[in-house]
């Protein structure tokens, strides 16, 4: 991906100044994210807002990128559309969301111009709502649920795209921070499940309004890793979905 961008530069120097990508180029796809390792960020029990919920991530079956399951409720009636991002720093003990600093942005892109969702590799790595949609038309007890694979964040420690030591922040449209929470490691159980996706592409989940909570603790994924690796990513996802939902 990066090499391609450089090639385009040398062939057509005018195209070298690509405003929307990072100073360090487009985000690389992350690899080898462990499928059965799960991190979860739970929004704080913060006074002054009813916004609650969580963002759970795990490795995808082929290890490319990570699966997100977003589940929020309690949005205010005003002030949307709402956005959410992975922020660079964790929330400190005082619960002050401002101290998480800026969006996770290892390629030094900045927030402006806004992310073009059709080119997610050019967006800030942590700009989840930029890549997968802002939250609109959800308020009160309605729930916003969405599942997708993001190819540019990681749960493999040691690289800038690692999210496991960072936080999720939800914002009003005017960028004021509503609530936040830190990712914590939930499981590395080698026989345990990864995360489910709601559809084969794992990318077009739609909000579910006012639906009751699903029971937590999905069933175990029984597949044999060596057999699983022989299937296509889509096939594996279909199997995972079949087993887990
Ligand atoms: C942002 O919008 C919210 C909701 O409309 C409002 O309560 C808050 O004061 C606004 N913040 C700023 C800095 O304007
Ligand atoms: C939260 O942190 C920011 C940045 O450090 C600071 O300006 C702000 O006053 C803090 N807010 C509260 C309520 O302590
Ligand atoms: C989180 O982990 C990454 C990769 O290991 C590291 O580069 C980064 O400095 C860490 N960030 C924090 C806030 O600890």
Tab-separated table of N, CA and C in Angstrom, residues 53-56 68-72 75 84 128 132 135 143-148 168:
chain	number	residue	atom	x	y	z
A	53	UNK	N	-22.219	2.134	27.303
A	53	UNK	CA	-22.014	1.118	26.270
A	53	UNK	C	-20.558	0.725	26.162
A	54	UNK	N	-20.260	0.045	25.078
A	54	UNK	CA	-18.920	-0.505	24.952
A	54	UNK	C	-18.518	-0.666	23.489
A	55	UNK	N	-17.235	-0.761	23.309
A	55	UNK	CA	-16.652	-1.131	22.014
A	55	UNK	C	-15.742	-2.319	22.295
A	56	UNK	N	-16.041	-3.438	21.631
A	56	UNK	CA	-15.269	-4.655	21.843
A	56	UNK	C	-14.527	-4.978	20.554
A	68	UNK	N	-14.736	-5.071	15.139
A	68	UNK	CA	-15.347	-4.182	16.133
A	68	UNK	C	-16.794	-4.568	16.351
A	69	UNK	N	-17.212	-4.570	17.596
A	69	UNK	CA	-18.628	-4.618	17.930
A	69	UNK	C	-18.912	-3.401	18.796
A	70	UNK	N	-19.669	-2.462	18.234
A	70	UNK	CA	-19.972	-1.203	18.905
A	70	UNK	C	-21.389	-1.296	19.445
A	71	UNK	N	-21.599	-0.925	20.683
A	71	UNK	CA	-22.932	-1.022	21.311
A	71	UNK	C	-23.081	0.138	22.290
A	72	UNK	N	-23.826	1.189	21.863
A	72	UNK	CA	-23.992	2.382	22.696
A	72	UNK	C	-25.477	2.627	22.932
A	75	UNK	N	-27.984	8.205	24.074
A	75	UNK	CA	-27.551	9.446	23.420
A	75	UNK	C	-28.501	10.587	23.769
A	84	UNK	N	-17.257	9.016	17.210
A	84	UNK	CA	-16.446	8.303	18.210
A	84	UNK	C	-15.144	7.859	17.572
A	128	UNK	N	-12.957	6.130	13.848
A	128	UNK	CA	-13.909	5.047	13.555
A	128	UNK	C	-15.196	5.583	12.939
A	132	UNK	N	-16.676	4.502	9.438
A	132	UNK	CA	-17.814	3.562	9.455
A	132	UNK	C	-19.145	4.221	9.794
A	135	UNK	N	-23.129	8.670	14.247
A	135	UNK	CA	-24.321	8.131	14.894
A	135	UNK	C	-25.408	9.194	14.866
A	143	UNK	N	-30.708	1.726	21.080
A	143	UNK	CA	-29.302	1.294	21.055
A	143	UNK	C	-28.723	1.463	19.667
A	144	UNK	N	-27.468	1.819	19.634
A	144	UNK	CA	-26.698	1.848	18.396
A	144	UNK	C	-25.766	0.657	18.430
A	145	UNK	N	-25.987	-0.283	17.490
A	145	UNK	CA	-25.120	-1.456	17.435
A	145	UNK	C	-24.545	-1.559	16.035
A	146	UNK	N	-23.271	-1.782	15.961
A	146	UNK	CA	-22.654	-1.908	14.647
A	146	UNK	C	-21.430	-2.802	14.752
A	147	UNK	N	-21.249	-3.656	13.739
A	147	UNK	CA	-20.084	-4.547	13.686
A	147	UNK	C	-19.376	-4.369	12.357
A	148	UNK	N	-18.082	-4.331	12.415
A	148	UNK	CA	-17.302	-4.196	11.174
A	148	UNK	C	-15.870	-4.628	11.428
A	168	UNK	N	-11.636	4.865	23.974
A	168	UNK	CA	-12.692	5.290	23.043
A	168	UNK	C	-13.322	6.554	23.624
